[in-house]
C-alpha atoms as an extended CHARMM CRD file, in Angstrom:
* protein
*
       229  EXT
         1         1  MET       CA              0.3010000000      -50.0040000000      -65.8470000000  PROA      1               0.0000000000
         2         2  GLU       CA              2.1300000000      -49.0430000000      -62.6520000000  PROA      2               0.0000000000
         3         3  GLU       CA              4.8470000000      -51.6310000000      -63.3870000000  PROA      3               0.0000000000
         4         4  GLU       CA              5.3550000000      -50.2160000000      -66.9010000000  PROA      4               0.0000000000
         5         5  ARG       CA              5.5660000000      -46.7000000000      -65.5280000000  PROA      5               0.0000000000
         6         6  ALA       CA              8.0530000000      -47.7930000000      -62.8770000000  PROA      6               0.0000000000
         7         7  LEU       CA             10.1130000000      -49.5110000000      -65.5620000000  PROA      7               0.0000000000
         8         8  VAL       CA             10.1940000000      -46.3630000000      -67.7340000000  PROA      8               0.0000000000
         9         9  LEU       CA             11.1280000000      -44.1980000000      -64.7610000000  PROA      9               0.0000000000
        10        10  GLY       CA             13.7750000000      -46.7200000000      -63.7800000000  PROA      10              0.0000000000
        11        11  ASP       CA             15.2140000000      -46.6130000000      -67.2920000000  PROA      11              0.0000000000
        12        12  PHE       CA             15.5040000000      -42.8350000000      -67.1610000000  PROA      12              0.0000000000
        13        13  ILE       CA             17.1840000000      -42.9510000000      -63.7720000000  PROA      13              0.0000000000
        14        14  ARG       CA             19.6140000000      -45.5690000000      -65.0580000000  PROA      14              0.0000000000
        15        15  ILE       CA             20.4030000000      -43.4650000000      -68.1460000000  PROA      15              0.0000000000
        16        16  PHE       CA             20.9350000000      -40.2980000000      -66.1080000000  PROA      16              0.0000000000
        17        17  LYS       CA             23.2280000000      -42.1030000000      -63.6860000000  PROA      17              0.0000000000
        18        18  LYS       CA             25.1580000000      -43.6020000000      -66.5600000000  PROA      18              0.0000000000
        19        19  GLN       CA             25.4910000000      -40.2620000000      -68.3820000000  PROA      19              0.0000000000
        20        20  ILE       CA             25.9910000000      -38.1490000000      -65.2500000000  PROA      20              0.0000000000
        21        21  LYS       CA             29.3360000000      -36.7780000000      -66.4780000000  PROA      21              0.0000000000
        22        22  LEU       CA             27.7730000000      -35.5150000000      -69.7080000000  PROA      22              0.0000000000
        23        23  ILE       CA             24.8520000000      -33.9590000000      -67.8290000000  PROA      23              0.0000000000
        24        24  LEU       CA             27.1020000000      -32.2100000000      -65.3160000000  PROA      24              0.0000000000
        25        25  LEU       CA             29.5080000000      -31.0100000000      -68.0020000000  PROA      25              0.0000000000
        26        26  ILE       CA             26.8460000000      -29.3820000000      -70.1950000000  PROA      26              0.0000000000
        27        27  THR       CA             24.9100000000      -27.9190000000      -67.2420000000  PROA      27              0.0000000000
        28        28  ILE       CA             28.0010000000      -26.4100000000      -65.6090000000  PROA      28              0.0000000000
        29        29  LEU       CA             29.3320000000      -25.1280000000      -68.9380000000  PROA      29              0.0000000000
        30        30  SER       CA             26.0670000000      -23.4050000000      -69.9030000000  PROA      30              0.0000000000
        31        31  THR       CA             25.7310000000      -21.8530000000      -66.4360000000  PROA      31              0.0000000000
        32        32  PHE       CA             29.3430000000      -20.6530000000      -66.5190000000  PROA      32              0.0000000000
        33        33  LEU       CA             28.9210000000      -19.1040000000      -69.9820000000  PROA      33              0.0000000000
        34        34  ALA       CA             25.7430000000      -17.3080000000      -68.8650000000  PROA      34              0.0000000000
        35        35  GLY       CA             27.6450000000      -15.8950000000      -65.8990000000  PROA      35              0.0000000000
        36        36  ILE       CA             30.4780000000      -14.6900000000      -68.1410000000  PROA      36              0.0000000000
        37        37  LEU       CA             28.0200000000      -13.0400000000      -70.5330000000  PROA      37              0.0000000000
        38        38  SER       CA             25.9560000000      -11.4150000000      -67.7720000000  PROA      38              0.0000000000
        39        39  PHE       CA             28.8300000000      -10.1260000000      -65.6380000000  PROA      39              0.0000000000
        40        40  LEU       CA             31.5870000000       -9.3670000000      -68.1550000000  PROA      40              0.0000000000
        41        41  ILE       CA             30.2860000000       -9.0380000000      -71.7170000000  PROA      41              0.0000000000
        42        42  ILE       CA             26.7320000000       -7.6540000000      -71.8080000000  PROA      42              0.0000000000
        43        43  GLU       CA             26.7220000000       -3.9150000000      -71.1340000000  PROA      43              0.0000000000
        44        44  PRO       CA             24.3240000000       -2.9130000000      -68.3230000000  PROA      44              0.0000000000
        45        45  THR       CA             21.3300000000       -0.7660000000      -69.3040000000  PROA      45              0.0000000000
        46        46  TYR       CA             20.0290000000        1.9870000000      -67.0250000000  PROA      46              0.0000000000
        47        47  GLU       CA             16.5500000000        3.5060000000      -67.0760000000  PROA      47              0.0000000000
        48        48  ALA       CA             15.5480000000        7.0090000000      -65.9880000000  PROA      48              0.0000000000
        49        49  LYS       CA             11.8400000000        7.7030000000      -65.3800000000  PROA      49              0.0000000000
        50        50  SER       CA              9.6380000000       10.7590000000      -65.0570000000  PROA      50              0.0000000000
        51        51  THR       CA              5.8730000000       11.2780000000      -64.7690000000  PROA      51              0.0000000000
        52        52  ILE       CA              4.0370000000       14.2100000000      -66.3520000000  PROA      52              0.0000000000
        53        53  VAL       CA              0.4560000000       15.3160000000      -65.6780000000  PROA      53              0.0000000000
        54        54  VAL       CA             -1.6900000000       16.9850000000      -68.3110000000  PROA      54              0.0000000000
        55        55  GLY       CA             -4.4170000000       19.2080000000      -66.9520000000  PROA      55              0.0000000000
        56        56  LYS       CA             -6.4350000000       22.3620000000      -67.1030000000  PROA      56              0.0000000000
        57        57  ALA       CA             -4.5880000000       25.6560000000      -67.1040000000  PROA      57              0.0000000000
        58        58  ASP       CA             -5.2380000000       28.1430000000      -64.3060000000  PROA      58              0.0000000000
        59        59  ARG       CA             -7.2680000000       31.0580000000      -65.6020000000  PROA      59              0.0000000000
        60        60  GLY       CA             -7.7810000000       32.8330000000      -62.3030000000  PROA      60              0.0000000000
        61        61  SER       CA             -5.8980000000       33.8670000000      -59.2110000000  PROA      61              0.0000000000
        62        62  ASN       CA             -6.1740000000       30.4630000000      -57.5840000000  PROA      62              0.0000000000
        63        63  ASP       CA             -3.1970000000       28.1670000000      -58.2040000000  PROA      63              0.0000000000
        64        64  ASN       CA             -5.4410000000       25.0950000000      -58.2130000000  PROA      64              0.0000000000
        65        65  PRO       CA             -7.8830000000       25.2070000000      -61.1360000000  PROA      65              0.0000000000
        66        66  LYS       CA            -11.2710000000       23.5960000000      -60.5660000000  PROA      66              0.0000000000
        67        67  TYR       CA            -12.1290000000       20.5550000000      -62.6400000000  PROA      67              0.0000000000
        68        68  GLN       CA            -15.5590000000       19.5940000000      -63.8810000000  PROA      68              0.0000000000
        69        69  PHE       CA            -16.3720000000       15.9630000000      -64.5650000000  PROA      69              0.0000000000
        70        70  ASP       CA            -16.3440000000       16.6430000000      -68.3050000000  PROA      70              0.0000000000
        71        71  ASP       CA            -12.8550000000       18.1540000000      -68.0070000000  PROA      71              0.0000000000
        72        72  ILE       CA            -11.5010000000       15.0360000000      -66.3150000000  PROA      72              0.0000000000
        73        73  MET       CA            -13.0530000000       12.7430000000      -68.9200000000  PROA      73              0.0000000000
        74        74  MET       CA            -11.7130000000       14.9120000000      -71.7440000000  PROA      74              0.0000000000
        75        75  TYR       CA             -8.1400000000       14.7530000000      -70.4540000000  PROA      75              0.0000000000
        76        76  LYS       CA             -8.3950000000       11.0070000000      -69.9020000000  PROA      76              0.0000000000
        77        77  ASN       CA             -9.4420000000       10.6290000000      -73.5320000000  PROA      77              0.0000000000
        78        78  LEU       CA             -6.7060000000       12.9880000000      -74.7050000000  PROA      78              0.0000000000
        79        79  ILE       CA             -3.9250000000       11.2760000000      -72.7810000000  PROA      79              0.0000000000
        80        80  THR       CA             -3.2010000000        8.7760000000      -75.5740000000  PROA      80              0.0000000000
        81        81  THR       CA             -2.9340000000       11.6850000000      -78.0080000000  PROA      81              0.0000000000
        82        82  TYR       CA             -0.4440000000       13.3930000000      -75.7180000000  PROA      82              0.0000000000
        83        83  ALA       CA              1.4980000000       10.1260000000      -75.4860000000  PROA      83              0.0000000000
        84        84  GLU       CA              1.7780000000       10.0370000000      -79.2850000000  PROA      84              0.0000000000
        85        85  ILE       CA              3.0650000000       13.6080000000      -79.1840000000  PROA      85              0.0000000000
        86        86  GLY       CA              5.6880000000       12.4330000000      -76.6970000000  PROA      86              0.0000000000
        87        87  ARG       CA              6.7850000000        9.7110000000      -79.1350000000  PROA      87              0.0000000000
        88        88  SER       CA              6.8180000000       12.0410000000      -82.1260000000  PROA      88              0.0000000000
        89        89  ALA       CA              9.8610000000       12.9170000000      -84.1860000000  PROA      89              0.0000000000
        90        90  SER       CA              9.2890000000       16.6290000000      -83.5610000000  PROA      90              0.0000000000
        91        91  VAL       CA              9.7130000000       16.1730000000      -79.8030000000  PROA      91              0.0000000000
        92        92  ALA       CA             12.8260000000       14.0370000000      -80.3490000000  PROA      92              0.0000000000
        93        93  GLU       CA             14.2160000000       16.6170000000      -82.7700000000  PROA      93              0.0000000000
        94        94  ASN       CA             13.6730000000       19.4820000000      -80.3170000000  PROA      94              0.0000000000
        95        95  ALA       CA             15.2500000000       17.4250000000      -77.5310000000  PROA      95              0.0000000000
        96        96  SER       CA             18.2090000000       16.7120000000      -79.8050000000  PROA      96              0.0000000000
        97        97  LYS       CA             18.6610000000       20.4450000000      -80.3700000000  PROA      97              0.0000000000
        98        98  MET       CA             18.6830000000       21.0080000000      -76.6060000000  PROA      98              0.0000000000
        99        99  LEU       CA             21.2770000000       18.2860000000      -76.0430000000  PROA      99              0.0000000000
       100       100  LYS       CA             23.3730000000       19.1440000000      -79.1270000000  PROA      100             0.0000000000
       101       101  ASP       CA             25.3170000000       15.8510000000      -79.0070000000  PROA      101             0.0000000000
       102       102  VAL       CA             22.5210000000       13.2430000000      -79.2520000000  PROA      102             0.0000000000
       103       103  SER       CA             20.8210000000       12.4990000000      -82.5740000000  PROA      103             0.0000000000
       104       104  THR       CA             17.0720000000       12.4490000000      -83.1290000000  PROA      104             0.0000000000
       105       105  LYS       CA             17.2550000000        8.7580000000      -84.0660000000  PROA      105             0.0000000000
       106       106  ASP       CA             19.0890000000        7.8430000000      -80.8620000000  PROA      106             0.0000000000
       107       107  ILE       CA             16.4420000000        9.6410000000      -78.8190000000  PROA      107             0.0000000000
       108       108  LEU       CA             13.5940000000        7.9060000000      -80.6600000000  PROA      108             0.0000000000
       109       109  ASP       CA             15.3050000000        4.5440000000      -80.1040000000  PROA      109             0.0000000000
       110       110  SER       CA             15.7450000000        5.1000000000      -76.3670000000  PROA      110             0.0000000000
       111       111  ILE       CA             12.4820000000        6.8010000000      -75.3460000000  PROA      111             0.0000000000
       112       112  ILE       CA              9.4750000000        4.8940000000      -73.9680000000  PROA      112             0.0000000000
       113       113  VAL       CA              6.1750000000        6.7400000000      -73.4360000000  PROA      113             0.0000000000
       114       114  ILE       CA              3.4020000000        5.0610000000      -71.4400000000  PROA      114             0.0000000000
       115       115  PRO       CA             -0.0040000000        6.7100000000      -70.8940000000  PROA      115             0.0000000000
       116       116  LYS       CA             -1.4710000000        5.7050000000      -67.5320000000  PROA      116             0.0000000000
       117       117  GLU       CA             -4.9050000000        4.2500000000      -68.1940000000  PROA      117             0.0000000000
       118       118  ASP       CA             -7.8660000000        6.2270000000      -66.7860000000  PROA      118             0.0000000000
       119       119  THR       CA             -5.5980000000        8.9960000000      -65.5000000000  PROA      119             0.0000000000
       120       120  GLN       CA             -4.1270000000       12.2760000000      -66.7090000000  PROA      120             0.0000000000
       121       121  LEU       CA             -0.5970000000       10.9380000000      -66.2660000000  PROA      121             0.0000000000
       122       122  ILE       CA              2.0710000000        9.9920000000      -68.7890000000  PROA      122             0.0000000000
       123       123  GLU       CA              5.2440000000        8.1410000000      -67.8350000000  PROA      123             0.0000000000
       124       124  PHE       CA              8.4160000000        8.8210000000      -69.7930000000  PROA      124             0.0000000000
       125       125  LYS       CA             11.3500000000        6.4140000000      -69.7090000000  PROA      125             0.0000000000
       126       126  VAL       CA             14.7770000000        6.5860000000      -71.3070000000  PROA      126             0.0000000000
       127       127  GLN       CA             17.1690000000        3.6350000000      -71.4480000000  PROA      127             0.0000000000
       128       128  ASN       CA             20.8880000000        4.0630000000      -71.9380000000  PROA      128             0.0000000000
       129       129  GLU       CA             24.1270000000        2.3100000000      -71.0470000000  PROA      129             0.0000000000
       130       130  ASN       CA             25.2280000000        5.4840000000      -69.2250000000  PROA      130             0.0000000000
       131       131  PRO       CA             23.0190000000        6.4500000000      -66.2280000000  PROA      131             0.0000000000
       132       132  GLN       CA             23.9070000000       10.1550000000      -66.4610000000  PROA      132             0.0000000000
       133       133  GLU       CA             23.1150000000       10.1370000000      -70.1770000000  PROA      133             0.0000000000
       134       134  ALA       CA             19.7360000000        8.4910000000      -69.5610000000  PROA      134             0.0000000000
       135       135  TYR       CA             18.9250000000       11.2150000000      -67.0220000000  PROA      135             0.0000000000
       136       136  ARG       CA             20.0670000000       14.0040000000      -69.3520000000  PROA      136             0.0000000000
       137       137  ILE       CA             18.1290000000       12.7210000000      -72.3650000000  PROA      137             0.0000000000
       138       138  LEU       CA             14.9770000000       12.2270000000      -70.2980000000  PROA      138             0.0000000000
       139       139  ASN       CA             15.0170000000       15.8050000000      -69.0110000000  PROA      139             0.0000000000
       140       140  ALA       CA             15.4340000000       17.1410000000      -72.5450000000  PROA      140             0.0000000000
       141       141  VAL       CA             12.6000000000       14.9510000000      -73.8650000000  PROA      141             0.0000000000
       142       142  CYS       CA             10.2380000000       16.0140000000      -71.0590000000  PROA      142             0.0000000000
       143       143  ASN       CA             10.9800000000       19.6990000000      -71.6590000000  PROA      143             0.0000000000
       144       144  ALA       CA             10.5280000000       19.2930000000      -75.4150000000  PROA      144             0.0000000000
       145       145  PHE       CA              7.2570000000       17.4250000000      -74.8490000000  PROA      145             0.0000000000
       146       146  MET       CA              5.8310000000       20.1070000000      -72.5630000000  PROA      146             0.0000000000
       147       147  GLU       CA              6.6840000000       22.8050000000      -75.0940000000  PROA      147             0.0000000000
       148       148  GLU       CA              5.2150000000       20.8290000000      -77.9920000000  PROA      148             0.0000000000
       149       149  GLY       CA              2.0900000000       19.8580000000      -76.0540000000  PROA      149             0.0000000000
       150       150  GLU       CA              1.3700000000       23.4460000000      -75.0470000000  PROA      150             0.0000000000
       151       151  ARG       CA              1.9860000000       24.5810000000      -78.6230000000  PROA      151             0.0000000000
       152       152  ILE       CA             -0.5020000000       22.0840000000      -80.0670000000  PROA      152             0.0000000000
       153       153  TYR       CA             -3.0930000000       22.4040000000      -77.2870000000  PROA      153             0.0000000000
       154       154  SER       CA             -2.6060000000       25.9780000000      -76.1520000000  PROA      154             0.0000000000
       155       155  GLY       CA             -3.7740000000       26.9520000000      -72.7070000000  PROA      155             0.0000000000
       156       156  GLN       CA             -3.1720000000       23.5390000000      -71.1230000000  PROA      156             0.0000000000
       157       157  ASN       CA             -1.2170000000       22.9020000000      -67.9460000000  PROA      157             0.0000000000
       158       158  ILE       CA              1.5100000000       20.3080000000      -68.5120000000  PROA      158             0.0000000000
       159       159  LYS       CA              3.9640000000       19.7620000000      -65.6890000000  PROA      159             0.0000000000
       160       160  VAL       CA              6.2870000000       17.1990000000      -64.1560000000  PROA      160             0.0000000000
       161       161  ILE       CA              5.0500000000       15.5940000000      -60.9370000000  PROA      161             0.0000000000
       162       162  ASP       CA              7.7870000000       12.9550000000      -60.5430000000  PROA      162             0.0000000000
       163       163  GLY       CA             11.1060000000       14.3470000000      -61.6850000000  PROA      163             0.0000000000
       164       164  ALA       CA             13.8600000000       12.2460000000      -63.1810000000  PROA      164             0.0000000000
       165       165  LYS       CA             16.6600000000       10.8780000000      -61.0340000000  PROA      165             0.0000000000
       166       166  ILE       CA             19.9770000000        9.4230000000      -62.0670000000  PROA      166             0.0000000000
       167       167  PRO       CA             19.4320000000        5.6270000000      -61.9450000000  PROA      167             0.0000000000
       168       168  GLU       CA             21.7460000000        3.7850000000      -59.5870000000  PROA      168             0.0000000000
       169       169  GLU       CA             21.0660000000        0.1710000000      -60.5830000000  PROA      169             0.0000000000
       170       170  PRO       CA             20.7880000000       -1.2460000000      -64.1190000000  PROA      170             0.0000000000
       171       171  ILE       CA             17.4950000000       -2.7640000000      -65.2180000000  PROA      171             0.0000000000
       172       172  LYS       CA             19.2390000000       -5.3510000000      -67.3810000000  PROA      172             0.0000000000
       173       173  PRO       CA             20.8080000000       -7.7790000000      -67.7280000000  PROA      173             0.0000000000
       174       174  ASN       CA             19.1250000000       -9.6500000000      -64.8860000000  PROA      174             0.0000000000
       175       175  LYS       CA             22.2320000000      -11.6090000000      -63.9820000000  PROA      175             0.0000000000
       176       176  LEU       CA             20.7290000000      -14.1000000000      -61.5450000000  PROA      176             0.0000000000
       177       177  LEU       CA             17.7640000000      -14.7830000000      -63.8300000000  PROA      177             0.0000000000
       178       178  ASN       CA             20.0630000000      -15.3590000000      -66.8130000000  PROA      178             0.0000000000
       179       179  ILE       CA             22.1770000000      -17.8120000000      -64.8080000000  PROA      179             0.0000000000
       180       180  ALA       CA             19.0900000000      -19.6540000000      -63.5250000000  PROA      180             0.0000000000
       181       181  ILE       CA             17.6500000000      -19.9480000000      -67.0480000000  PROA      181             0.0000000000
       182       182  ALA       CA             20.9910000000      -21.1690000000      -68.4200000000  PROA      182             0.0000000000
       183       183  PHE       CA             21.2210000000      -23.7610000000      -65.6370000000  PROA      183             0.0000000000
       184       184  PHE       CA             17.7080000000      -25.0460000000      -66.3890000000  PROA      184             0.0000000000
       185       185  ILE       CA             18.2400000000      -25.1170000000      -70.1640000000  PROA      185             0.0000000000
       186       186  GLY       CA             21.6280000000      -26.7850000000      -69.7620000000  PROA      186             0.0000000000
       187       187  MET       CA             20.1460000000      -29.4740000000      -67.5410000000  PROA      187             0.0000000000
       188       188  VAL       CA             17.1990000000      -30.1510000000      -69.8730000000  PROA      188             0.0000000000
       189       189  VAL       CA             19.4030000000      -30.2400000000      -72.9920000000  PROA      189             0.0000000000
       190       190  SER       CA             21.9960000000      -32.4730000000      -71.3520000000  PROA      190             0.0000000000
       191       191  MET       CA             19.3240000000      -34.9090000000      -70.1730000000  PROA      191             0.0000000000
       192       192  GLY       CA             17.8530000000      -34.9790000000      -73.6680000000  PROA      192             0.0000000000
       193       193  LEU       CA             21.2780000000      -35.6820000000      -75.1590000000  PROA      193             0.0000000000
       194       194  ALA       CA             21.8620000000      -38.4030000000      -72.5870000000  PROA      194             0.0000000000
       195       195  VAL       CA             18.6100000000      -40.1390000000      -73.5490000000  PROA      195             0.0000000000
       196       196  LEU       CA             19.3610000000      -39.7070000000      -77.2760000000  PROA      196             0.0000000000
       197       197  ARG       CA             22.8720000000      -41.0500000000      -76.8340000000  PROA      197             0.0000000000
       198       198  GLU       CA             21.5530000000      -44.0890000000      -75.0110000000  PROA      198             0.0000000000
       199       199  TYR       CA             18.8360000000      -44.6100000000      -77.6220000000  PROA      199             0.0000000000
       200       200  MET       CA             21.3570000000      -44.4970000000      -80.4880000000  PROA      200             0.0000000000
       201       201  ASP       CA             23.6330000000      -46.9970000000      -78.7580000000  PROA      201             0.0000000000
       202       202  ASN       CA             22.3540000000      -50.4260000000      -79.8800000000  PROA      202             0.0000000000
       203       203  THR       CA             25.1810000000      -52.5010000000      -78.4400000000  PROA      203             0.0000000000
       204       204  LEU       CA             24.4990000000      -55.1360000000      -75.7840000000  PROA      204             0.0000000000
       205       205  LYS       CA             26.6260000000      -54.5370000000      -72.7390000000  PROA      205             0.0000000000
       206       206  VAL       CA             25.2730000000      -56.7930000000      -69.9770000000  PROA      206             0.0000000000
       207       207  GLU       CA             23.4720000000      -60.1370000000      -69.7180000000  PROA      207             0.0000000000
       208       208  GLU       CA             20.1490000000      -58.4610000000      -68.9700000000  PROA      208             0.0000000000
       209       209  ASP       CA             20.2560000000      -56.5990000000      -72.3160000000  PROA      209             0.0000000000
       210       210  ILE       CA             20.1680000000      -59.9050000000      -74.2450000000  PROA      210             0.0000000000
       211       211  ASN       CA             17.0080000000      -61.0640000000      -72.5400000000  PROA      211             0.0000000000
       212       212  LYS       CA             15.4350000000      -57.5960000000      -72.5340000000  PROA      212             0.0000000000
       213       213  TYR       CA             15.9590000000      -56.6170000000      -76.1810000000  PROA      213             0.0000000000
       214       214  LEU       CA             16.2900000000      -59.9950000000      -77.9660000000  PROA      214             0.0000000000
       215       215  GLY       CA             14.0480000000      -62.1370000000      -75.7970000000  PROA      215             0.0000000000
       216       216  ILE       CA             16.6750000000      -64.8830000000      -75.6980000000  PROA      216             0.0000000000
       217       217  PRO       CA             17.5400000000      -66.5140000000      -72.3900000000  PROA      217             0.0000000000
       218       218  VAL       CA             21.1960000000      -66.4670000000      -71.4100000000  PROA      218             0.0000000000
       219       219  ILE       CA             22.5710000000      -70.0330000000      -71.3030000000  PROA      219             0.0000000000
       220       220  GLY       CA             26.1180000000      -69.2520000000      -70.3550000000  PROA      220             0.0000000000
       221       221  VAL       CA             28.7010000000      -66.5310000000      -70.0550000000  PROA      221             0.0000000000
       222       222  ILE       CA             32.2380000000      -66.5800000000      -71.4110000000  PROA      222             0.0000000000
       223       223  PRO       CA             34.4240000000      -64.7160000000      -68.9330000000  PROA      223             0.0000000000
       224       224  LYS       CA             36.8560000000      -62.1390000000      -70.2320000000  PROA      224             0.0000000000
       225       225  ASP       CA             40.2640000000      -63.0680000000      -68.9080000000  PROA      225             0.0000000000
       226       226  VAL       CA             42.8060000000      -60.3270000000      -69.3660000000  PROA      226             0.0000000000
       227       227  GLY       CA             45.6030000000      -62.4970000000      -68.0050000000  PROA      227             0.0000000000
       228       228  LYS       CA             47.8610000000      -64.7870000000      -69.9350000000  PROA      228             0.0000000000
       229       229  TYR       CA             47.4980000000      -68.5720000000      -70.0220000000  PROA      229             0.0000000000
């Protein structure tokens, strides 16, 4: 069993050595193309983020309203409802009116609303190819959400705890990851093609092939003389 395994492994090594030019060509080409796409063609995408807390409105002179256990549980249960409000077309439409130059559809396509599980927090994200535009849209969406949330559930306290900042680095494309994936795929594909190419080639090239594939012992060899008699 070990001899058969060594023979199979040896065959693969022989094939890869024989087809090394093909393997290198495809691997380098795929890696190069991934680099071109990541650095020169694919537009970078920026993401602005903001976190909003939904809580109990202050009904007294104290700025910090007191929470009962039932209040906390209620807001935790309501947080998914508030998240759906944040994703709603009405919020996007109001944000579009604030911005004046961004359509409701574009806002709906770029906004991501994530309710934080077991908390009273909602995270808003906006992705855009322009970092300033992502920041501007996010602020409008957050303001529209707070207005809409207070209109639907009057008397609630909805406020921003982590304000938006203009993103400095794009979140995608991940250039190094793309290049690494392309290198790996190129190497795997090229090795597969090398094995397939060898498998499809049924010509006998050396003496050992005659004995190996036909089971016929080699009696003699006729030398190939390129010279003239």
